[in-house]
Amino acid sequence: MGRNLMRRRIRGIFCLEGDWEKDLTKNSSVRPVLELLSQFEPCAPHIYRGIGTREEFDYFMRKWVQKTYDEYPVLFMAFHGKSRAVYVGDRRRKSSTVTLDEIAEIIAGRCEDRIIHFGTCSTLDCDSRHIKKFIRETLSLIHI
């Protein structure tokens, strides 16, 4: 896809962010960066949601691929991660691990002309066949 075409299509960022610290009095977040980007031309408007549970993650992933949010084709996932997975909520619970396969299942075939940015440690640190499978199943572009 040509550089000018991509520039026209990328309008906004849909950000899902987990907790970075166990201590909730610490305010680590990517949100100030999003707010800064939205103040400059060409601006990058954003939708931001803090995610604390697997249910919230699934809910907002399904929201992002709805036609209503076509103006926000960039998904920025800001979570802790491990190879082929992201952590949502309390990492001590098995349900907090969401695998690439599970993410692909949630948004399967609905990400054409959308970009997924994994702002996570190690999620894409895996054999390239897993990444290619994810791209095939979601029809997305991935940014590391």
Tab-separated table of N, CA and C in Angstrom:
chain	number	residue	atom	x	y	z
A	1	MET	N	0.852	-1.163	0.000
A	1	MET	CA	0.000	0.000	0.000
A	1	MET	C	0.902	1.231	0.000
A	2	GLY	N	0.607	2.210	-0.845
A	2	GLY	CA	1.427	3.408	-0.950
A	2	GLY	C	1.411	4.238	0.316
A	3	ARG	N	2.500	4.970	0.524
A	3	ARG	CA	2.645	5.789	1.728
A	3	ARG	C	1.529	6.833	1.847
A	4	ASN	N	1.161	7.477	0.736
A	4	ASN	CA	0.097	8.488	0.788
A	4	ASN	C	-1.248	7.879	1.117
A	5	LEU	N	-1.523	6.683	0.571
A	5	LEU	CA	-2.780	6.007	0.863
A	5	LEU	C	-2.869	5.654	2.343
A	6	MET	N	-1.777	5.147	2.907
A	6	MET	CA	-1.775	4.821	4.337
A	6	MET	C	-1.998	6.080	5.165
A	7	ARG	N	-1.368	7.186	4.799
A	7	ARG	CA	-1.514	8.421	5.561
A	7	ARG	C	-2.971	8.876	5.582
A	8	ARG	N	-3.660	8.735	4.464
A	8	ARG	CA	-5.062	9.144	4.416
A	8	ARG	C	-5.943	8.228	5.251
A	9	ARG	N	-5.632	6.945	5.293
A	9	ARG	CA	-6.487	5.990	5.990
A	9	ARG	C	-6.305	6.008	7.497
A	10	ILE	N	-5.116	6.299	7.981
A	10	ILE	CA	-4.889	6.275	9.422
A	10	ILE	C	-5.427	7.569	10.012
A	11	ARG	N	-6.504	7.446	10.731
A	11	ARG	CA	-7.159	8.616	11.285
A	11	ARG	C	-7.042	8.680	12.803
A	12	GLY	N	-7.246	7.563	13.461
A	12	GLY	CA	-7.245	7.589	14.909
A	12	GLY	C	-6.692	6.315	15.508
A	13	ILE	N	-6.455	6.378	16.801
A	13	ILE	CA	-5.867	5.274	17.550
A	13	ILE	C	-6.868	4.798	18.591
A	14	PHE	N	-7.056	3.504	18.662
A	14	PHE	CA	-7.921	2.865	19.646
A	14	PHE	C	-6.972	2.143	20.599
A	15	CYS	N	-6.838	2.644	21.814
A	15	CYS	CA	-5.841	2.119	22.750
A	15	CYS	C	-6.497	1.360	23.901
A	16	LEU	N	-5.988	0.158	24.123
A	16	LEU	CA	-6.371	-0.638	25.290
A	16	LEU	C	-5.116	-0.798	26.135
A	17	GLU	N	-5.212	-0.442	27.417
A	17	GLU	CA	-4.033	-0.484	28.278
A	17	GLU	C	-4.337	-1.186	29.587
A	18	GLY	N	-3.407	-2.037	29.993
A	18	GLY	CA	-3.490	-2.711	31.283
A	18	GLY	C	-2.688	-1.965	32.332
A	19	ASP	N	-2.729	-2.452	33.552
A	19	ASP	CA	-1.941	-1.866	34.635
A	19	ASP	C	-0.480	-2.249	34.461
A	20	TRP	N	0.398	-1.281	34.636
A	20	TRP	CA	1.830	-1.543	34.540
A	20	TRP	C	2.430	-1.908	35.883
A	21	GLU	N	1.834	-1.434	36.949
A	21	GLU	CA	2.376	-1.622	38.291
A	21	GLU	C	1.355	-2.325	39.177
A	22	LYS	N	1.843	-3.076	40.146
A	22	LYS	CA	0.946	-3.665	41.146
A	22	LYS	C	0.394	-2.574	42.057
A	23	ASP	N	1.214	-1.564	42.301
A	23	ASP	CA	0.849	-0.442	43.159
A	23	ASP	C	0.047	0.564	42.334
A	24	LEU	N	-1.256	0.646	42.581
A	24	LEU	CA	-2.132	1.511	41.784
A	24	LEU	C	-1.946	3.002	42.058
A	25	THR	N	-1.116	3.353	43.054
A	25	THR	CA	-0.837	4.770	43.277
A	25	THR	C	0.180	5.291	42.260
A	26	LYS	N	0.861	4.383	41.560
A	26	LYS	CA	1.801	4.783	40.501
A	26	LYS	C	1.010	4.969	39.218
A	27	ASN	N	1.276	6.048	38.522
A	27	ASN	CA	0.456	6.418	37.370
A	27	ASN	C	1.120	6.158	36.020
A	28	SER	N	1.827	5.067	35.857
A	28	SER	CA	2.442	4.745	34.572
A	28	SER	C	1.349	4.500	33.534
A	29	SER	N	1.470	5.183	32.382
A	29	SER	CA	0.463	5.036	31.348
A	29	SER	C	0.975	5.579	30.020
A	30	VAL	N	0.432	5.053	28.924
A	30	VAL	CA	0.732	5.583	27.600
A	30	VAL	C	-0.219	6.740	27.252
A	31	ARG	N	-1.198	6.977	28.079
A	31	ARG	CA	-2.226	7.979	27.780
A	31	ARG	C	-1.672	9.387	27.507
A	32	PRO	N	-0.683	9.886	28.258
A	32	PRO	CA	-0.159	11.219	27.931
A	32	PRO	C	0.420	11.320	26.516
A	33	VAL	N	0.989	10.247	26.015
A	33	VAL	CA	1.515	10.246	24.646
A	33	VAL	C	0.365	10.375	23.648
A	34	LEU	N	-0.719	9.667	23.884
A	34	LEU	CA	-1.888	9.765	23.007
A	34	LEU	C	-2.465	11.171	23.020
A	35	GLU	N	-2.541	11.770	24.199
A	35	GLU	CA	-3.068	13.125	24.310
A	35	GLU	C	-2.176	14.126	23.588
A	36	LEU	N	-0.870	13.934	23.649
A	36	LEU	CA	0.062	14.791	22.936
A	36	LEU	C	-0.130	14.661	21.422
A	37	LEU	N	-0.246	13.441	20.930
A	37	LEU	CA	-0.443	13.216	19.495
A	37	LEU	C	-1.731	13.848	18.981
A	38	SER	N	-2.741	13.925	19.812
A	38	SER	CA	-4.020	14.474	19.373
A	38	SER	C	-4.007	16.001	19.282
A	39	GLN	N	-2.926	16.634	19.745
A	39	GLN	CA	-2.859	18.095	19.738
A	39	GLN	C	-2.126	18.674	18.531
A	40	PHE	N	-1.527	17.838	17.698
A	40	PHE	CA	-0.742	18.322	16.576
A	40	PHE	C	-1.385	17.954	15.254
A	41	GLU	N	-1.106	18.764	14.222
A	41	GLU	CA	-1.590	18.479	12.867
A	41	GLU	C	-0.538	17.702	12.121
A	42	PRO	N	-0.852	16.665	11.348
A	42	PRO	CA	-2.191	16.097	11.348
A	42	PRO	C	-2.446	15.383	12.668
A	43	CYS	N	-3.551	15.657	13.262
A	43	CYS	CA	-3.821	15.120	14.594
A	43	CYS	C	-4.155	13.641	14.543
A	44	ALA	N	-3.940	12.988	15.637
A	44	ALA	CA	-4.263	11.567	15.780
A	44	ALA	C	-5.245	11.434	16.939
A	45	PRO	N	-6.542	11.576	16.663
A	45	PRO	CA	-7.520	11.409	17.750
A	45	PRO	C	-7.433	9.995	18.299
A	46	HIS	N	-7.901	9.836	19.510
A	46	HIS	CA	-7.796	8.512	20.110
A	46	HIS	C	-8.997	8.191	20.990
A	47	ILE	N	-9.176	6.895	21.153
A	47	ILE	CA	-10.090	6.341	22.144
A	47	ILE	C	-9.203	5.549	23.080
A	48	TYR	N	-9.356	5.780	24.364
A	48	TYR	CA	-8.512	5.118	25.362
A	48	TYR	C	-9.394	4.377	26.361
A	49	ARG	N	-9.041	3.123	26.635
A	49	ARG	CA	-9.740	2.365	27.663
A	49	ARG	C	-8.733	1.606	28.512
A	50	GLY	N	-8.840	1.799	29.822
A	50	GLY	CA	-8.049	1.024	30.767
A	50	GLY	C	-8.721	-0.325	30.956
A	51	ILE	N	-7.938	-1.382	30.865
A	51	ILE	CA	-8.481	-2.736	30.900
A	51	ILE	C	-7.969	-3.452	32.147
A	52	GLY	N	-8.897	-4.015	32.930
A	52	GLY	CA	-8.508	-4.728	34.136
A	52	GLY	C	-8.911	-6.192	34.158
A	53	THR	N	-9.756	-6.591	33.200
A	53	THR	CA	-10.222	-7.984	33.197
A	53	THR	C	-10.240	-8.536	31.771
A	54	ARG	N	-10.252	-9.835	31.679
A	54	ARG	CA	-10.354	-10.505	30.385
A	54	ARG	C	-11.665	-10.143	29.699
A	55	GLU	N	-12.737	-10.045	30.453
A	55	GLU	CA	-14.035	-9.705	29.881
A	55	GLU	C	-14.003	-8.331	29.231
A	56	GLU	N	-13.366	-7.356	29.907
A	56	GLU	CA	-13.236	-6.013	29.327
A	56	GLU	C	-12.408	-6.061	28.044
A	57	PHE	N	-11.335	-6.821	28.067
A	57	PHE	CA	-10.483	-6.962	26.890
A	57	PHE	C	-11.302	-7.487	25.708
A	58	ASP	N	-11.995	-8.585	25.904
A	58	ASP	CA	-12.803	-9.177	24.840
A	58	ASP	C	-13.852	-8.191	24.332
A	59	TYR	N	-14.528	-7.516	25.263
A	59	TYR	CA	-15.582	-6.561	24.920
A	59	TYR	C	-15.043	-5.441	24.017
A	60	PHE	N	-13.930	-4.829	24.417
A	60	PHE	CA	-13.404	-3.703	23.647
A	60	PHE	C	-12.728	-4.139	22.350
A	61	MET	N	-12.201	-5.348	22.303
A	61	MET	CA	-11.676	-5.856	21.031
A	61	MET	C	-12.823	-6.005	20.028
A	62	ARG	N	-13.948	-6.508	20.493
A	62	ARG	CA	-15.117	-6.647	19.606
A	62	ARG	C	-15.659	-5.277	19.196
A	63	LYS	N	-15.596	-4.308	20.079
A	63	LYS	CA	-16.037	-2.947	19.752
A	63	LYS	C	-15.147	-2.346	18.666
A	64	TRP	N	-13.824	-2.521	18.814
A	64	TRP	CA	-12.875	-1.914	17.875
A	64	TRP	C	-13.133	-2.323	16.426
A	65	VAL	N	-13.522	-3.546	16.178
A	65	VAL	CA	-13.713	-4.005	14.795
A	65	VAL	C	-15.095	-3.659	14.225
A	66	GLN	N	-15.932	-3.001	15.007
A	66	GLN	CA	-17.228	-2.571	14.494
A	66	GLN	C	-17.060	-1.394	13.537
A	67	LYS	N	-17.938	-1.311	12.572
A	67	LYS	CA	-17.905	-0.238	11.568
A	67	LYS	C	-17.887	1.149	12.224
A	68	THR	N	-18.553	1.283	13.350
A	68	THR	CA	-18.607	2.548	14.084
A	68	THR	C	-17.206	3.114	14.343
A	69	TYR	N	-16.219	2.231	14.479
A	69	TYR	CA	-14.865	2.659	14.829
A	69	TYR	C	-13.877	2.550	13.666
A	70	ASP	N	-14.388	2.574	12.437
A	70	ASP	CA	-13.518	2.556	11.258
A	70	ASP	C	-12.567	3.747	11.231
A	71	GLU	N	-12.948	4.838	11.863
A	71	GLU	CA	-12.089	6.029	11.900
A	71	GLU	C	-10.920	5.864	12.873
A	72	TYR	N	-10.858	4.720	13.560
A	72	TYR	CA	-9.789	4.407	14.512
A	72	TYR	C	-9.148	3.073	14.109
A	73	PRO	N	-8.470	3.049	12.946
A	73	PRO	CA	-7.970	1.777	12.420
A	73	PRO	C	-6.698	1.248	13.084
A	74	VAL	N	-6.109	2.028	13.978
A	74	VAL	CA	-4.892	1.579	14.657
A	74	VAL	C	-5.253	1.129	16.069
A	75	LEU	N	-5.018	-0.138	16.353
A	75	LEU	CA	-5.201	-0.662	17.703
A	75	LEU	C	-3.842	-0.658	18.389
A	76	PHE	N	-3.749	0.028	19.510
A	76	PHE	CA	-2.520	0.065	20.297
A	76	PHE	C	-2.791	-0.717	21.567
A	77	MET	N	-2.195	-1.900	21.664
A	77	MET	CA	-2.356	-2.728	22.861
A	77	MET	C	-1.158	-2.491	23.767
A	78	ALA	N	-1.405	-1.922	24.933
A	78	ALA	CA	-0.352	-1.591	25.897
A	78	ALA	C	-0.541	-2.452	27.145
A	79	PHE	N	0.160	-3.578	27.170
A	79	PHE	CA	0.029	-4.551	28.255
A	79	PHE	C	1.386	-5.190	28.523
A	80	HIS	N	1.487	-5.859	29.634
A	80	HIS	CA	2.608	-6.770	29.835
A	80	HIS	C	2.357	-7.956	28.905
A	81	GLY	N	3.416	-8.652	28.531
A	81	GLY	CA	3.234	-9.778	27.640
A	81	GLY	C	4.300	-10.841	27.809
A	82	LYS	N	4.099	-11.910	27.091
A	82	LYS	CA	5.085	-12.984	26.987
A	82	LYS	C	4.945	-13.551	25.578
A	83	SER	N	5.792	-14.451	25.199
A	83	SER	CA	5.749	-15.000	23.853
A	83	SER	C	4.352	-15.516	23.507
A	84	ARG	N	3.788	-14.983	22.427
A	84	ARG	CA	2.481	-15.371	21.893
A	84	ARG	C	1.302	-15.050	22.808
A	85	ALA	N	1.465	-14.080	23.745
A	85	ALA	CA	0.349	-13.754	24.643
A	85	ALA	C	0.514	-12.370	25.252
A	86	VAL	N	-0.610	-11.817	25.715
A	86	VAL	CA	-0.612	-10.591	26.517
A	86	VAL	C	-1.256	-10.924	27.863
A	87	TYR	N	-0.900	-10.122	28.875
A	87	TYR	CA	-1.488	-10.294	30.203
A	87	TYR	C	-2.532	-9.208	30.437
A	88	VAL	N	-3.711	-9.617	30.833
A	88	VAL	CA	-4.794	-8.696	31.131
A	88	VAL	C	-5.197	-8.919	32.581
A	89	GLY	N	-5.019	-7.913	33.412
A	89	GLY	CA	-5.392	-8.060	34.817
A	89	GLY	C	-4.328	-8.771	35.630
A	90	ASP	N	-4.772	-9.496	36.618
A	90	ASP	CA	-3.905	-10.170	37.582
A	90	ASP	C	-3.168	-11.339	36.926
A	91	ARG	N	-1.856	-11.202	36.752
A	91	ARG	CA	-1.071	-12.230	36.061
A	91	ARG	C	-1.001	-13.555	36.817
A	92	ARG	N	-1.422	-13.570	38.082
A	92	ARG	CA	-1.421	-14.823	38.837
A	92	ARG	C	-2.554	-15.747	38.405
A	93	ARG	N	-3.551	-15.188	37.735
A	93	ARG	CA	-4.706	-15.969	37.293
A	93	ARG	C	-4.505	-16.439	35.856
A	94	LYS	N	-4.805	-17.679	35.616
A	94	LYS	CA	-4.669	-18.245	34.271
A	94	LYS	C	-5.518	-17.468	33.258
A	95	SER	N	-6.671	-16.996	33.682
A	95	SER	CA	-7.577	-16.283	32.771
A	95	SER	C	-7.020	-14.937	32.308
A	96	SER	N	-5.953	-14.457	32.942
A	96	SER	CA	-5.390	-13.171	32.539
A	96	SER	C	-4.505	-13.283	31.302
A	97	THR	N	-4.146	-14.484	30.908
A	97	THR	CA	-3.308	-14.678	29.730
A	97	THR	C	-4.196	-14.823	28.502
A	98	VAL	N	-4.010	-13.928	27.522
A	98	VAL	CA	-4.755	-13.976	26.277
A	98	VAL	C	-3.750	-14.268	25.170
A	99	THR	N	-3.895	-15.404	24.515
A	99	THR	CA	-2.936	-15.809	23.490
A	99	THR	C	-3.228	-15.121	22.155
A	100	LEU	N	-2.233	-15.128	21.275
A	100	LEU	CA	-2.440	-14.609	19.921
A	100	LEU	C	-3.593	-15.333	19.236
A	101	ASP	N	-3.675	-16.640	19.438
A	101	ASP	CA	-4.769	-17.404	18.831
A	101	ASP	C	-6.132	-16.949	19.351
A	102	GLU	N	-6.219	-16.659	20.647
A	102	GLU	CA	-7.488	-16.189	21.222
A	102	GLU	C	-7.833	-14.794	20.705
A	103	ILE	N	-6.837	-13.930	20.588
A	103	ILE	CA	-7.083	-12.591	20.033
A	103	ILE	C	-7.576	-12.720	18.599
A	104	ALA	N	-6.902	-13.572	17.814
A	104	ALA	CA	-7.302	-13.774	16.421
A	104	ALA	C	-8.736	-14.286	16.330
A	105	GLU	N	-9.111	-15.153	17.246
A	105	GLU	CA	-10.473	-15.693	17.241
A	105	GLU	C	-11.505	-14.587	17.498
A	106	ILE	N	-11.190	-13.670	18.394
A	106	ILE	CA	-12.120	-12.576	18.727
A	106	ILE	C	-12.355	-11.668	17.528
A	107	ILE	N	-11.306	-11.375	16.762
A	107	ILE	CA	-11.403	-10.388	15.681
A	107	ILE	C	-11.220	-11.007	14.292
A	108	ALA	N	-11.386	-12.300	14.197
A	108	ALA	CA	-11.135	-13.043	12.957
A	108	ALA	C	-11.781	-12.400	11.733
A	109	GLY	N	-10.962	-12.154	10.721
A	109	GLY	CA	-11.438	-11.663	9.440
A	109	GLY	C	-11.981	-10.257	9.421
A	110	ARG	N	-11.812	-9.513	10.499
A	110	ARG	CA	-12.456	-8.200	10.604
A	110	ARG	C	-11.472	-7.039	10.661
A	111	CYS	N	-10.220	-7.281	10.308
A	111	CYS	CA	-9.201	-6.242	10.486
A	111	CYS	C	-8.553	-5.780	9.193
A	112	GLU	N	-9.223	-5.980	8.088
A	112	GLU	CA	-8.657	-5.515	6.829
A	112	GLU	C	-8.473	-4.001	6.892
A	113	ASP	N	-7.321	-3.528	6.429
A	113	ASP	CA	-6.958	-2.109	6.456
A	113	ASP	C	-6.840	-1.550	7.873
A	114	ARG	N	-6.584	-2.411	8.824
A	114	ARG	CA	-6.359	-1.991	10.200
A	114	ARG	C	-4.951	-2.409	10.616
A	115	ILE	N	-4.419	-1.696	11.575
A	115	ILE	CA	-3.070	-1.964	12.077
A	115	ILE	C	-3.166	-2.303	13.551
A	116	ILE	N	-2.454	-3.343	13.953
A	116	ILE	CA	-2.390	-3.707	15.368
A	116	ILE	C	-0.965	-3.478	15.834
A	117	HIS	N	-0.815	-2.599	16.816
A	117	HIS	CA	0.500	-2.326	17.405
A	117	HIS	C	0.562	-3.024	18.759
A	118	PHE	N	1.505	-3.933	18.896
A	118	PHE	CA	1.692	-4.621	20.162
A	118	PHE	C	2.706	-3.841	20.995
A	119	GLY	N	2.210	-3.021	21.912
A	119	GLY	CA	3.068	-2.309	22.857
A	119	GLY	C	3.242	-3.192	24.083
A	120	THR	N	3.712	-4.408	23.835
A	120	THR	CA	3.843	-5.428	24.867
A	120	THR	C	5.230	-6.040	24.763
A	121	CYS	N	5.743	-6.507	25.855
A	121	CYS	CA	7.031	-7.201	25.826
A	121	CYS	C	6.827	-8.631	25.348
A	122	SER	N	7.615	-9.055	24.402
A	122	SER	CA	7.772	-10.457	24.007
A	122	SER	C	6.597	-11.113	23.291
A	123	THR	N	5.459	-10.461	23.131
A	123	THR	CA	4.306	-11.117	22.518
A	123	THR	C	4.634	-11.665	21.137
A	124	LEU	N	5.368	-10.898	20.350
A	124	LEU	CA	5.710	-11.344	18.999
A	124	LEU	C	7.102	-11.957	18.930
A	125	ASP	N	7.649	-12.284	20.088
A	125	ASP	CA	8.932	-12.980	20.156
A	125	ASP	C	8.657	-14.481	20.039
A	126	CYS	N	8.346	-14.892	18.804
A	126	CYS	CA	7.966	-16.279	18.554
A	126	CYS	C	8.295	-16.602	17.102
A	127	ASP	N	8.114	-17.834	16.750
A	127	ASP	CA	8.345	-18.286	15.386
A	127	ASP	C	7.442	-17.487	14.440
A	128	SER	N	7.977	-17.076	13.305
A	128	SER	CA	7.227	-16.234	12.373
A	128	SER	C	5.954	-16.902	11.860
A	129	ARG	N	5.874	-18.223	11.899
A	129	ARG	CA	4.649	-18.884	11.423
A	129	ARG	C	3.449	-18.528	12.302
A	130	HIS	N	3.666	-18.254	13.598
A	130	HIS	CA	2.571	-17.844	14.485
A	130	HIS	C	2.089	-16.439	14.116
A	131	ILE	N	3.026	-15.570	13.791
A	131	ILE	CA	2.670	-14.200	13.398
A	131	ILE	C	1.936	-14.219	12.060
A	132	LYS	N	2.431	-14.997	11.107
A	132	LYS	CA	1.778	-15.105	9.795
A	132	LYS	C	0.360	-15.668	9.932
A	133	LYS	N	0.192	-16.640	10.796
A	133	LYS	CA	-1.142	-17.214	11.038
A	133	LYS	C	-2.076	-16.141	11.599
A	134	PHE	N	-1.588	-15.350	12.556
A	134	PHE	CA	-2.382	-14.277	13.147
A	134	PHE	C	-2.813	-13.277	12.065
A	135	ILE	N	-1.879	-12.889	11.215
A	135	ILE	CA	-2.180	-11.932	10.144
A	135	ILE	C	-3.212	-12.526	9.185
A	136	ARG	N	-3.039	-13.773	8.803
A	136	ARG	CA	-3.997	-14.432	7.903
A	136	ARG	C	-5.399	-14.467	8.516
A	137	GLU	N	-5.477	-14.830	9.779
A	137	GLU	CA	-6.787	-14.989	10.419
A	137	GLU	C	-7.492	-13.664	10.673
A	138	THR	N	-6.736	-12.617	10.951
A	138	THR	CA	-7.347	-11.325	11.279
A	138	THR	C	-7.425	-10.388	10.081
A	139	LEU	N	-6.630	-10.657	9.062
A	139	LEU	CA	-6.496	-9.770	7.881
A	139	LEU	C	-5.883	-8.433	8.260
A	140	SER	N	-5.064	-8.398	9.312
A	140	SER	CA	-4.512	-7.138	9.824
A	140	SER	C	-3.078	-6.914	9.365
A	141	LEU	N	-2.613	-5.718	9.647
A	141	LEU	CA	-1.210	-5.369	9.528
A	141	LEU	C	-0.699	-5.314	10.957
A	142	ILE	N	0.524	-5.789	11.205
A	142	ILE	CA	1.062	-5.777	12.555
A	142	ILE	C	2.222	-4.820	12.621
A	143	HIS	N	2.296	-4.094	13.707
A	143	HIS	CA	3.418	-3.199	13.959
A	143	HIS	C	4.033	-3.592	15.299
A	144	ILE	N	5.344	-3.676	15.307
A	144	ILE	CA	6.051	-4.059	16.546
A	144	ILE	C	6.707	-2.834	17.139
